[in-house]
PDB file of C-alpha atoms and ligand atoms in Angstrom:
ATOM      1  CA  MET A 655     -11.953   7.924  33.272  1.00 85.00           C
ATOM      2  CA  LEU A 656     -12.941   5.459  30.063  1.00 90.00           C
ATOM      3  CA  THR A 657     -15.859   3.653  30.724  1.00 96.00           C
ATOM      4  CA  TRP A 658     -16.065  -0.264  29.103  1.00 97.00           C
ATOM      5  CA  ILE A 659     -18.447  -2.530  27.613  1.00 97.00           C
ATOM      6  CA  GLN A 660     -17.837  -5.754  26.413  1.00 98.00           C
ATOM      7  CA  GLY A 661     -18.439  -7.400  22.705  1.00 98.00           C
ATOM      8  CA  GLU A 662     -18.093 -10.685  21.264  1.00 98.00           C
ATOM      9  CA  ILE A 663     -15.492 -11.356  18.145  1.00 98.00           C
ATOM     10  CA  VAL A 664     -18.075 -12.149  15.396  1.00 98.00           C
ATOM     11  CA  GLU A 665     -15.181 -13.242  13.065  1.00 98.00           C
ATOM     12  CA  ASN A 666     -11.320 -13.009  12.723  1.00 98.00           C
ATOM     13  CA  LYS A 667     -10.136 -12.058   9.143  1.00 98.00           C
ATOM     14  CA  GLN A 668      -6.771 -12.462   8.097  1.00 98.00           C
ATOM     15  CA  TRP A 669      -5.867 -10.800   5.036  1.00 98.00           C
ATOM     16  CA  CYS A 670      -1.959 -12.337   5.333  1.00 98.00           C
ATOM     17  CA  THR A 671       0.273 -13.374   7.941  1.00 97.00           C
ATOM     18  CA  ASP A 672       0.464 -10.205  10.108  1.00 97.00           C
ATOM     19  CA  LEU A 673      -2.623  -8.218   9.068  1.00 98.00           C
ATOM     20  CA  PHE A 674      -5.789  -8.679  10.096  1.00 98.00           C
ATOM     21  CA  SER A 675      -9.349  -7.174  10.746  1.00 98.00           C
ATOM     22  CA  LEU A 676     -11.556  -7.739  13.452  1.00 98.00           C
ATOM     23  CA  LYS A 677     -15.579  -8.169  13.719  1.00 98.00           C
ATOM     24  CA  ILE A 678     -16.875  -7.133  17.003  1.00 98.00           C
ATOM     25  CA  LYS A 679     -21.105  -7.700  18.406  1.00 98.00           C
ATOM     26  CA  ILE A 680     -21.154  -4.536  20.618  1.00 98.00           C
ATOM     27  CA  ASP A 681     -23.566  -2.340  22.052  1.00 96.00           C
ATOM     28  CA  PRO A 682     -24.613   0.343  19.710  1.00 93.00           C
ATOM     29  CA  LEU A 683     -21.559   3.359  20.202  1.00 96.00           C
ATOM     30  CA  LYS A 684     -22.257   6.422  19.144  1.00 96.00           C
ATOM     31  CA  PHE A 685     -19.493   8.150  16.934  1.00 98.00           C
ATOM     32  CA  LYS A 686     -18.688  10.227  13.490  1.00 98.00           C
ATOM     33  CA  ALA A 687     -16.932   8.225  10.574  1.00 98.00           C
ATOM     34  CA  GLY A 688     -13.088   8.471  10.489  1.00 98.00           C
ATOM     35  CA  GLN A 689     -12.606   8.419  14.646  1.00 98.00           C
ATOM     36  CA  PHE A 690     -11.196   5.525  16.695  1.00 98.00           C
ATOM     37  CA  ALA A 691     -12.496   3.627  19.667  1.00 98.00           C
ATOM     38  CA  MET A 692     -10.198   2.173  22.715  1.00 98.00           C
ATOM     39  CA  VAL A 693      -9.723  -1.178  22.168  1.00 98.00           C
ATOM     40  CA  GLY A 694      -8.729  -3.661  25.402  1.00 98.00           C
ATOM     41  CA  LEU A 695      -8.140  -7.377  26.459  1.00 98.00           C
ATOM     42  CA  ASP A 696      -7.268  -8.640  29.516  1.00 97.00           C
ATOM     43  CA  ILE A 697      -3.850  -9.278  29.784  1.00 96.00           C
ATOM     44  CA  ASP A 698      -2.022 -10.788  33.088  1.00 94.00           C
ATOM     45  CA  ASP A 699      -4.857  -9.392  35.095  1.00 94.00           C
ATOM     46  CA  LYS A 700      -4.212  -6.480  32.956  1.00 96.00           C
ATOM     47  CA  LEU A 701      -6.786  -4.315  31.363  1.00 97.00           C
ATOM     48  CA  VAL A 702      -4.509  -3.662  28.119  1.00 98.00           C
ATOM     49  CA  HIS A 703      -5.782  -1.047  25.859  1.00 98.00           C
ATOM     50  CA  ARG A 704      -4.807   1.047  22.279  1.00 98.00           C
ATOM     51  CA  PRO A 705      -6.557   3.359  19.985  1.00 98.00           C
ATOM     52  CA  TYR A 706      -8.038   1.848  16.589  1.00 98.00           C
ATOM     53  CA  SER A 707      -9.937   3.492  14.092  1.00 98.00           C
ATOM     54  CA  VAL A 708     -13.629   2.152  12.997  1.00 98.00           C
ATOM     55  CA  ILE A 709     -14.294   0.684   9.362  1.00 98.00           C
ATOM     56  CA  ASN A 710     -17.383   0.311   9.602  1.00 98.00           C
ATOM     57  CA  THR A 711     -20.185   3.377   9.589  1.00 98.00           C
ATOM     58  CA  PRO A 712     -21.874   4.768  12.090  1.00 97.00           C
ATOM     59  CA  GLN A 713     -24.972   2.621  11.263  1.00 96.00           C
ATOM     60  CA  ASP A 714     -23.627  -0.480  10.354  1.00 97.00           C
ATOM     61  CA  SER A 715     -24.388  -2.774  13.258  1.00 95.00           C
ATOM     62  CA  LEU A 716     -21.071  -4.935  13.921  1.00 98.00           C
ATOM     63  CA  LEU A 717     -17.641  -3.039  15.235  1.00 98.00           C
ATOM     64  CA  GLU A 718     -15.124  -3.632  12.540  1.00 98.00           C
ATOM     65  CA  ILE A 719     -10.878  -2.660  13.708  1.00 98.00           C
ATOM     66  CA  HIS A 720      -8.010  -3.345  11.460  1.00 98.00           C
ATOM     67  CA  PHE A 721      -4.357  -3.714  12.586  1.00 98.00           C
ATOM     68  CA  ASN A 722      -1.043  -5.060  12.159  1.00 98.00           C
ATOM     69  CA  THR A 723       1.296  -7.759  14.434  1.00 98.00           C
ATOM     70  CA  PHE A 724       4.733  -6.838  14.139  1.00 96.00           C
ATOM     71  CA  GLU A 725       8.295  -7.821  15.902  1.00 94.00           C
ATOM     72  CA  LYS A 726       7.185  -7.734  19.741  1.00 91.00           C
ATOM     73  CA  SER A 727       3.815  -6.061  19.202  1.00 94.00           C
ATOM     74  CA  TYR A 728       2.262  -6.710  22.923  1.00 97.00           C
ATOM     75  CA  LEU A 729      -1.789  -5.965  22.174  1.00 98.00           C
ATOM     76  CA  THR A 730      -1.643  -6.897  18.567  1.00 98.00           C
ATOM     77  CA  THR A 731       0.106  -9.949  18.958  1.00 97.00           C
ATOM     78  CA  GLU A 732      -3.158 -10.926  21.569  1.00 98.00           C
ATOM     79  CA  LEU A 733      -6.050  -9.425  19.375  1.00 98.00           C
ATOM     80  CA  ALA A 734      -4.965 -11.628  16.337  1.00 98.00           C
ATOM     81  CA  ASN A 735      -5.442 -14.581  18.022  1.00 98.00           C
ATOM     82  CA  LEU A 736      -9.115 -14.285  18.859  1.00 98.00           C
ATOM     83  CA  LYS A 737     -11.658 -15.913  17.813  1.00 98.00           C
ATOM     84  CA  SER A 738     -15.417 -16.391  17.040  1.00 98.00           C
ATOM     85  CA  GLY A 739     -17.616 -15.805  20.432  1.00 98.00           C
ATOM     86  CA  ASP A 740     -14.083 -14.240  22.782  1.00 98.00           C
ATOM     87  CA  ALA A 741     -14.806 -11.196  24.736  1.00 98.00           C
ATOM     88  CA  ILE A 742     -13.331  -7.388  23.788  1.00 98.00           C
ATOM     89  CA  HIS A 743     -13.129  -4.689  26.128  1.00 98.00           C
ATOM     90  CA  VAL A 744     -14.781  -1.869  24.187  1.00 98.00           C
ATOM     91  CA  ALA A 745     -14.563   1.703  25.562  1.00 98.00           C
ATOM     92  CA  ASP A 746     -18.380   3.777  25.181  1.00 96.00           C
ATOM     93  CA  ARG A 747     -17.001   7.485  23.816  1.00 97.00           C
ATOM     94  CA  LEU A 748     -15.350   7.368  20.341  1.00 97.00           C
ATOM     95  CA  ASN A 749     -12.795  10.214  19.737  1.00 97.00           C
ATOM     96  CA  GLY A 750     -10.994  11.731  16.565  1.00 97.00           C
ATOM     97  CA  LEU A 751     -10.530  14.680  14.631  1.00 96.00           C
ATOM     98  CA  LEU A 752     -10.320  12.714  11.421  1.00 97.00           C
ATOM     99  CA  THR A 753     -13.814  13.803  10.357  1.00 98.00           C
ATOM    100  CA  LEU A 754     -15.927  14.906   7.847  1.00 98.00           C
ATOM    101  CA  ASP A 755     -17.264  17.884   9.916  1.00 96.00           C
ATOM    102  CA  GLN A 756     -13.861  19.200  10.131  1.00 95.00           C
ATOM    103  CA  VAL A 757     -13.601  19.468   6.546  1.00 96.00           C
ATOM    104  CA  PRO A 758     -14.341  22.781   4.956  1.00 94.00           C
ATOM    105  CA  ASP A 759     -16.106  22.752   2.087  1.00 95.00           C
ATOM    106  CA  VAL A 760     -13.535  22.664  -1.071  1.00 97.00           C
ATOM    107  CA  PRO A 761     -14.030  21.013  -4.289  1.00 98.00           C
ATOM    108  CA  HIS A 762     -10.993  18.316  -3.621  1.00 98.00           C
ATOM    109  CA  LEU A 763     -10.460  16.083  -0.551  1.00 98.00           C
ATOM    110  CA  TRP A 764      -7.102  14.026  -0.900  1.00 98.00           C
ATOM    111  CA  LEU A 765      -6.943  11.268   1.102  1.00 98.00           C
ATOM    112  CA  PHE A 766      -3.353   9.505   2.549  1.00 98.00           C
ATOM    113  CA  ALA A 767      -2.702   6.671   4.023  1.00 98.00           C
ATOM    114  CA  THR A 768      -0.008   3.865   4.676  1.00 98.00           C
ATOM    115  CA  GLY A 769      -0.817   0.592   5.703  1.00 98.00           C
ATOM    116  CA  THR A 770      -3.631   0.504   8.222  1.00 98.00           C
ATOM    117  CA  GLY A 771      -3.537   3.892   8.569  1.00 98.00           C
ATOM    118  CA  ILE A 772      -6.812   3.324   5.517  1.00 98.00           C
ATOM    119  CA  GLY A 773      -8.917   2.392   8.178  1.00 98.00           C
ATOM    120  CA  PRO A 774     -10.941   6.078   9.214  1.00 98.00           C
ATOM    121  CA  PHE A 775     -10.924   6.561   5.129  1.00 98.00           C
ATOM    122  CA  ILE A 776     -12.994   3.255   4.442  1.00 98.00           C
ATOM    123  CA  SER A 777     -15.513   4.557   7.108  1.00 98.00           C
ATOM    124  CA  ILE A 778     -15.777   7.672   5.846  1.00 98.00           C
ATOM    125  CA  LEU A 779     -15.725   6.616   2.043  1.00 98.00           C
ATOM    126  CA  ASN A 780     -18.752   3.949   2.739  1.00 98.00           C
ATOM    127  CA  THR A 781     -21.539   7.259   4.310  1.00 98.00           C
ATOM    128  CA  ALA A 782     -22.712   9.184   1.731  1.00 98.00           C
ATOM    129  CA  GLU A 783     -21.485  12.598   2.898  1.00 98.00           C
ATOM    130  CA  PRO A 784     -18.275  12.738   0.462  1.00 98.00           C
ATOM    131  CA  TRP A 785     -20.110  11.847  -2.128  1.00 98.00           C
ATOM    132  CA  GLN A 786     -22.668  14.714  -1.900  1.00 98.00           C
ATOM    133  CA  ARG A 787     -19.759  17.338  -0.919  1.00 98.00           C
ATOM    134  CA  PHE A 788     -16.675  17.127  -2.691  1.00 98.00           C
ATOM    135  CA  GLU A 789     -15.983  16.909  -7.003  1.00 98.00           C
ATOM    136  CA  LYS A 790     -13.638  14.939  -6.758  1.00 98.00           C
ATOM    137  CA  ILE A 791     -12.152  12.364  -4.041  1.00 98.00           C
ATOM    138  CA  ILE A 792      -8.568  11.419  -4.729  1.00 98.00           C
ATOM    139  CA  LEU A 793      -7.109   8.173  -2.276  1.00 98.00           C
ATOM    140  CA  CYS A 794      -3.643   7.474  -2.606  1.00 98.00           C
ATOM    141  CA  TYR A 795      -2.774   4.275  -0.296  1.00 98.00           C
ATOM    142  CA  SER A 796       0.148   2.712   0.334  1.00 98.00           C
ATOM    143  CA  VAL A 797       1.253  -0.529   0.828  1.00 98.00           C
ATOM    144  CA  LYS A 798       4.648  -3.153   0.980  1.00 98.00           C
ATOM    145  CA  THR A 799       3.502  -5.717  -0.698  1.00 97.00           C
ATOM    146  CA  VAL A 800       0.280  -6.532  -3.052  1.00 97.00           C
ATOM    147  CA  LYS A 801      -1.636  -8.878  -0.261  1.00 97.00           C
ATOM    148  CA  GLU A 802      -1.034  -6.502   2.257  1.00 98.00           C
ATOM    149  CA  MET A 803      -3.298  -4.101   0.318  1.00 98.00           C
ATOM    150  CA  ALA A 804      -6.836  -4.903   2.510  1.00 98.00           C
ATOM    151  CA  TYR A 805     -10.241  -3.825   1.488  1.00 98.00           C
ATOM    152  CA  ARG A 806      -8.852  -3.399  -2.176  1.00 98.00           C
ATOM    153  CA  ALA A 807     -12.390  -5.055  -3.657  1.00 97.00           C
ATOM    154  CA  ASP A 808     -14.156  -2.185  -1.593  1.00 98.00           C
ATOM    155  CA  LEU A 809     -11.999   0.503  -2.980  1.00 98.00           C
ATOM    156  CA  GLU A 810     -12.477  -1.135  -6.681  1.00 97.00           C
ATOM    157  CA  GLN A 811     -15.847  -1.064  -6.070  1.00 98.00           C
ATOM    158  CA  LEU A 812     -16.527   2.281  -4.882  1.00 98.00           C
ATOM    159  CA  LYS A 813     -14.439   3.347  -8.233  1.00 98.00           C
ATOM    160  CA  SER A 814     -17.198   1.810 -10.355  1.00 98.00           C
ATOM    161  CA  ARG A 815     -19.948   3.319  -8.463  1.00 98.00           C
ATOM    162  CA  TYR A 816     -18.294   6.733  -9.021  1.00 98.00           C
ATOM    163  CA  PRO A 817     -15.899   6.562 -11.636  1.00 98.00           C
ATOM    164  CA  ASP A 818     -15.675  10.169 -12.297  1.00 97.00           C
ATOM    165  CA  GLN A 819     -15.631  11.636  -8.986  1.00 98.00           C
ATOM    166  CA  PHE A 820     -13.608   9.223  -7.279  1.00 98.00           C
ATOM    167  CA  CYS A 821      -9.440   8.231  -8.142  1.00 98.00           C
ATOM    168  CA  PHE A 822      -8.026   6.183  -6.378  1.00 98.00           C
ATOM    169  CA  VAL A 823      -4.413   5.652  -6.547  1.00 98.00           C
ATOM    170  CA  PRO A 824      -2.917   2.418  -4.951  1.00 98.00           C
ATOM    171  CA  PHE A 825       1.021   2.339  -4.273  1.00 98.00           C
ATOM    172  CA  VAL A 826       3.442  -1.076  -3.463  1.00 98.00           C
ATOM    173  CA  THR A 827       7.146  -0.005  -2.297  1.00 98.00           C
ATOM    174  CA  ARG A 828       8.649  -3.191  -2.024  1.00 97.00           C
ATOM    175  CA  GLU A 829       7.147  -5.035  -5.272  1.00 96.00           C
ATOM    176  CA  LYS A 830       5.853  -4.298  -8.806  1.00 95.00           C
ATOM    177  CA  SER A 831       1.968  -5.168  -9.739  1.00 93.00           C
ATOM    178  CA  PRO A 832       0.219  -4.263 -12.288  1.00 92.00           C
ATOM    179  CA  ASP A 833      -2.228  -1.412 -11.812  1.00 93.00           C
ATOM    180  CA  THR A 834      -0.340   0.097  -9.131  1.00 97.00           C
ATOM    181  CA  ILE A 835       2.352   2.740  -8.280  1.00 97.00           C
ATOM    182  CA  ASN A 836       6.346   1.380  -7.360  1.00 97.00           C
ATOM    183  CA  ALA A 837       6.796   3.851  -5.167  1.00 97.00           C
ATOM    184  CA  ARG A 838       5.994   5.521  -1.778  1.00 97.00           C
ATOM    185  CA  ILE A 839       3.406   8.422  -2.079  1.00 98.00           C
ATOM    186  CA  THR A 840       5.855  10.889  -0.899  1.00 98.00           C
ATOM    187  CA  THR A 841       7.948  10.366  -3.886  1.00 98.00           C
ATOM    188  CA  TYR A 842       5.462  10.506  -6.583  1.00 98.00           C
ATOM    189  CA  LEU A 843       4.294  13.800  -5.060  1.00 98.00           C
ATOM    190  CA  GLU A 844       7.818  15.519  -4.534  1.00 97.00           C
ATOM    191  CA  SER A 845       8.417  14.635  -8.709  1.00 97.00           C
ATOM    192  CA  GLY A 846       4.976  16.290  -9.110  1.00 97.00           C
ATOM    193  CA  GLU A 847       3.949  12.374 -10.852  1.00 98.00           C
ATOM    194  CA  LEU A 848       0.838  12.649  -8.885  1.00 98.00           C
ATOM    195  CA  GLU A 849      -0.724  15.896  -9.774  1.00 98.00           C
ATOM    196  CA  LYS A 850      -0.067  14.717 -13.070  1.00 98.00           C
ATOM    197  CA  ARG A 851      -1.346  11.552 -12.840  1.00 97.00           C
ATOM    198  CA  VAL A 852      -4.603  12.344 -10.995  1.00 98.00           C
ATOM    199  CA  GLY A 853      -5.146  15.220 -13.250  1.00 98.00           C
ATOM    200  CA  LEU A 854      -5.841  17.960 -10.336  1.00 98.00           C
ATOM    201  CA  GLN A 855      -3.478  20.149  -8.749  1.00 97.00           C
ATOM    202  CA  LEU A 856      -2.739  20.267  -4.892  1.00 98.00           C
ATOM    203  CA  SER A 857      -3.804  24.137  -3.553  1.00 97.00           C
ATOM    204  CA  PRO A 858      -4.849  25.951  -1.085  1.00 97.00           C
ATOM    205  CA  GLU A 859      -7.739  27.443  -3.246  1.00 96.00           C
ATOM    206  CA  LEU A 860      -9.119  23.929  -4.098  1.00 97.00           C
ATOM    207  CA  THR A 861      -7.936  21.172  -1.351  1.00 98.00           C
ATOM    208  CA  HIS A 862      -8.580  19.876   1.611  1.00 98.00           C
ATOM    209  CA  ILE A 863      -6.414  16.935   2.444  1.00 98.00           C
ATOM    210  CA  MET A 864      -6.556  14.424   5.496  1.00 98.00           C
ATOM    211  CA  LEU A 865      -2.951  11.865   6.078  1.00 98.00           C
ATOM    212  CA  CYS A 866      -3.095   8.945   8.041  1.00 98.00           C
ATOM    213  CA  GLY A 867      -0.761   6.404   8.984  1.00 97.00           C
ATOM    214  CA  ASN A 868       3.062   6.093   9.934  1.00 96.00           C
ATOM    215  CA  SER A 869       4.962   9.616  11.105  1.00 97.00           C
ATOM    216  CA  ARG A 870       7.885   9.353   8.585  1.00 96.00           C
ATOM    217  CA  MET A 871       4.571   9.551   5.582  1.00 97.00           C
ATOM    218  CA  LEU A 872       2.841  12.477   7.901  1.00 98.00           C
ATOM    219  CA  GLU A 873       5.985  14.535   8.129  1.00 98.00           C
ATOM    220  CA  GLU A 874       7.324  14.478   4.592  1.00 98.00           C
ATOM    221  CA  ALA A 875       3.971  14.887   2.754  1.00 98.00           C
ATOM    222  CA  THR A 876       3.149  17.859   5.169  1.00 98.00           C
ATOM    223  CA  MET A 877       6.525  19.538   4.195  1.00 98.00           C
ATOM    224  CA  GLN A 878       6.094  19.117   1.239  1.00 98.00           C
ATOM    225  CA  LEU A 879       2.616  20.270   0.795  1.00 98.00           C
ATOM    226  CA  GLU A 880       3.030  22.838   2.943  1.00 98.00           C
ATOM    227  CA  ASN A 881       5.930  24.261   0.116  1.00 97.00           C
ATOM    228  CA  LYS A 882       2.645  24.034  -2.143  1.00 97.00           C
ATOM    229  CA  GLY A 883       1.227  26.926   0.165  1.00 97.00           C
ATOM    230  CA  LEU A 884      -0.789  24.024   2.368  1.00 98.00           C
ATOM    231  CA  ARG A 885      -1.153  24.592   5.753  1.00 98.00           C
ATOM    232  CA  ARG A 886      -1.991  22.152   8.993  1.00 97.00           C
ATOM    233  CA  HIS A 887      -6.100  22.097  10.027  1.00 95.00           C
ATOM    234  CA  THR A 888      -7.117  22.899  13.611  1.00 89.00           C
ATOM    235  CA  ARG A 889     -10.199  24.016  15.170  1.00 83.00           C
ATOM    236  CA  ARG A 890      -8.476  27.472  15.851  1.00 88.00           C
ATOM    237  CA  GLU A 891      -6.912  28.125  12.873  1.00 91.00           C
ATOM    238  CA  PRO A 892      -8.259  26.235   9.495  1.00 91.00           C
ATOM    239  CA  GLY A 893      -6.219  25.213   6.769  1.00 96.00           C
ATOM    240  CA  HIS A 894      -5.543  22.115   4.443  1.00 98.00           C
ATOM    241  CA  ILE A 895      -3.827  19.594   6.485  1.00 98.00           C
ATOM    242  CA  ALA A 896      -5.856  17.304   8.551  1.00 98.00           C
ATOM    243  CA  THR A 897      -3.166  14.634  10.045  1.00 97.00           C
ATOM    244  CA  GLU A 898      -3.958  11.663  12.160  1.00 98.00           C
ATOM    245  CA  LYS A 899      -0.810   9.523  13.262  1.00 97.00           C
ATOM    246  CA  TYR A 900      -0.536   5.811  14.149  1.00 97.00           C
ATOM    247  CA  TYR A 901       3.061   5.951  15.369  1.00 95.00           C
TER     248      TYR A 901
HETATM  249  C1  FAD B1555      -5.350   7.733  17.218  1.00 96.27           C
HETATM  250  C2  FAD B1555      -4.776   6.613  16.903  1.00 96.27           C
HETATM  251  C3  FAD B1555      -5.206   5.485  16.077  1.00 96.27           C
HETATM  252  C4  FAD B1555      -4.930   4.420  16.159  1.00 96.27           C
HETATM  253  N1  FAD B1555      -5.606   2.791  14.762  1.00 96.27           N
HETATM  254  C5  FAD B1555      -4.929   1.879  15.123  1.00 96.27           C
HETATM  255  C6  FAD B1555      -5.493   0.974  13.473  1.00 96.27           C
HETATM  256  O1  FAD B1555      -6.714   1.727  13.392  1.00 96.27           O
HETATM  257  N2  FAD B1555      -4.726  -0.198  13.208  1.00 96.27           N
HETATM  258  C7  FAD B1555      -3.347  -0.005  13.690  1.00 96.27           C
HETATM  259  O2  FAD B1555      -3.133  -1.405  13.403  1.00 96.27           O
HETATM  260  N3  FAD B1555      -2.982   0.530  14.738  1.00 96.27           N
HETATM  261  C8  FAD B1555      -3.700   2.073  15.117  1.00 96.27           C
HETATM  262  N4  FAD B1555      -2.981   2.724  15.962  1.00 96.27           N
HETATM  263  C9  FAD B1555      -1.920   1.897  16.779  1.00 96.27           C
HETATM  264  C10 FAD B1555      -2.277   1.084  17.899  1.00 96.27           C
HETATM  265  O3  FAD B1555      -2.660   2.201  19.053  1.00 96.27           O
HETATM  266  C11 FAD B1555      -1.056   0.558  18.540  1.00 96.27           C
HETATM  267  O4  FAD B1555       0.300   1.877  18.812  1.00 96.27           O
HETATM  268  C12 FAD B1555      -0.400  -0.221  17.957  1.00 96.27           C
HETATM  269  O5  FAD B1555      -1.215  -1.220  17.719  1.00 96.27           O
HETATM  270  C13 FAD B1555       0.854  -1.223  18.449  1.00 96.27           C
HETATM  271  O6  FAD B1555       0.352  -1.940  20.033  1.00 96.27           O
HETATM  272  P1  FAD B1555       1.058  -2.973  20.264  1.00 96.27           P
HETATM  273  O7  FAD B1555       0.607  -3.260  21.543  1.00 96.27           O
HETATM  274  O8  FAD B1555       0.723  -4.273  19.912  1.00 96.27           O
HETATM  275  O9  FAD B1555       2.321  -2.558  20.279  1.00 96.27           O
HETATM  276  P2  FAD B1555       3.333  -2.143  21.701  1.00 96.27           P
HETATM  277  O10 FAD B1555       3.485  -2.977  22.275  1.00 96.27           O
HETATM  278  O11 FAD B1555       2.390  -0.624  22.104  1.00 96.27           O
HETATM  279  O12 FAD B1555       4.901  -1.434  19.931  1.00 96.27           O
HETATM  280  C14 FAD B1555       5.269  -0.708  20.310  1.00 96.27           C
HETATM  281  C15 FAD B1555       5.986   0.575  19.892  1.00 96.27           C
HETATM  282  O13 FAD B1555       5.689  -0.582  18.412  1.00 96.27           O
HETATM  283  C16 FAD B1555       5.771   0.809  17.739  1.00 96.27           C
HETATM  284  N5  FAD B1555       4.484   1.003  16.612  1.00 96.27           N
HETATM  285  C17 FAD B1555       3.035   1.004  17.097  1.00 96.27           C
HETATM  286  N6  FAD B1555       2.196   0.676  15.613  1.00 96.27           N
HETATM  287  C18 FAD B1555       3.686   0.111  14.522  1.00 96.27           C
HETATM  288  C19 FAD B1555       2.868  -0.773  13.762  1.00 96.27           C
HETATM  289  N7  FAD B1555       1.808  -1.069  13.020  1.00 96.27           N
HETATM  290  N8  FAD B1555       4.884  -0.960  12.859  1.00 96.27           N
HETATM  291  C20 FAD B1555       5.323  -1.092  13.879  1.00 96.27           C
HETATM  292  N9  FAD B1555       5.370  -0.209  14.698  1.00 96.27           N
HETATM  293  C21 FAD B1555       4.549   0.225  15.435  1.00 96.27           C
HETATM  294  C22 FAD B1555       5.127   2.173  18.081  1.00 96.27           C
HETATM  295  O14 FAD B1555       6.289   3.025  18.030  1.00 96.27           O
HETATM  296  C23 FAD B1555       4.913   1.986  19.406  1.00 96.27           C
HETATM  297  O15 FAD B1555       5.328   2.420  20.337  1.00 96.27           O
HETATM  298  C24 FAD B1555      -4.002   3.781  16.308  1.00 96.27           C
HETATM  299  C25 FAD B1555      -3.275   4.676  17.275  1.00 96.27           C
HETATM  300  C26 FAD B1555      -3.595   6.156  17.420  1.00 96.27           C
HETATM  301  C27 FAD B1555      -2.735   7.092  18.262  1.00 96.27           C
END
């Protein structure tokens, strides 16, 4: 059973037509960077709720979520209309295993995100732990158009802060733009260009990889990684690939 607490919208940031982030004032919630919250609204006398990754770190005072609307989307269409001062429900227990306590000690942490799947990685990368634990952190972030690349400024800032440790590889699939790769992550991975560009090998001895976003990317990338000898990671059977599927 979920226990709901009420929060208040502090900010609704619109990145582009169909992409938003909400900041929510709420009593402090206990969670680990990378986890998701159940978020809900009263719609037609019913509490409609869905899971959303938390963008902020456990130390931050405001809860932040990031989402997109799409044709016939139900809850997100309503979330997109929220204004400062509006009420929102959040379940008091957060969940999810896309967290660093699930990651063994390896030199290289790779992160693959499509669209709003960047959420858990923003939270994780804004904590101290990954920078203390991994020699190299490689983030591949893919969106359709440049304006959909939310949180890019934060990621560029991390790149300036950790120039030798952080490798940020932005992908934009449906238009060409400077400093981004005009291909899907999986196309670039399969051709071997990703490892060449980053200058590191994806191998079971060196790598742990977290994937977040749509099922197509997760399935294709997992298959390609398995061809390189990496295995799915579970708590019972430690491996190298951890995934979180949004839809
Ligand atoms: C663990 C977890 C964490 C998640 N975190 C996030 C997050 O941080 N941000 C986020 O935006 N979403 C996230 N999602 C997806 C989210 O929970 C909702 O499914 C999504 O927002 C759609 O809800 P809706 O009510 O607007 O649409 P619905 O009316 O429920 O959508 C109908 C169908 O559309 C498809 N769909 C779902 N999401 C999308 C999408 N983005 N684009 C196109 N089709 C889609 C699905 O097949 C779904 O069944 C997460 C899902 C899971 C399981």
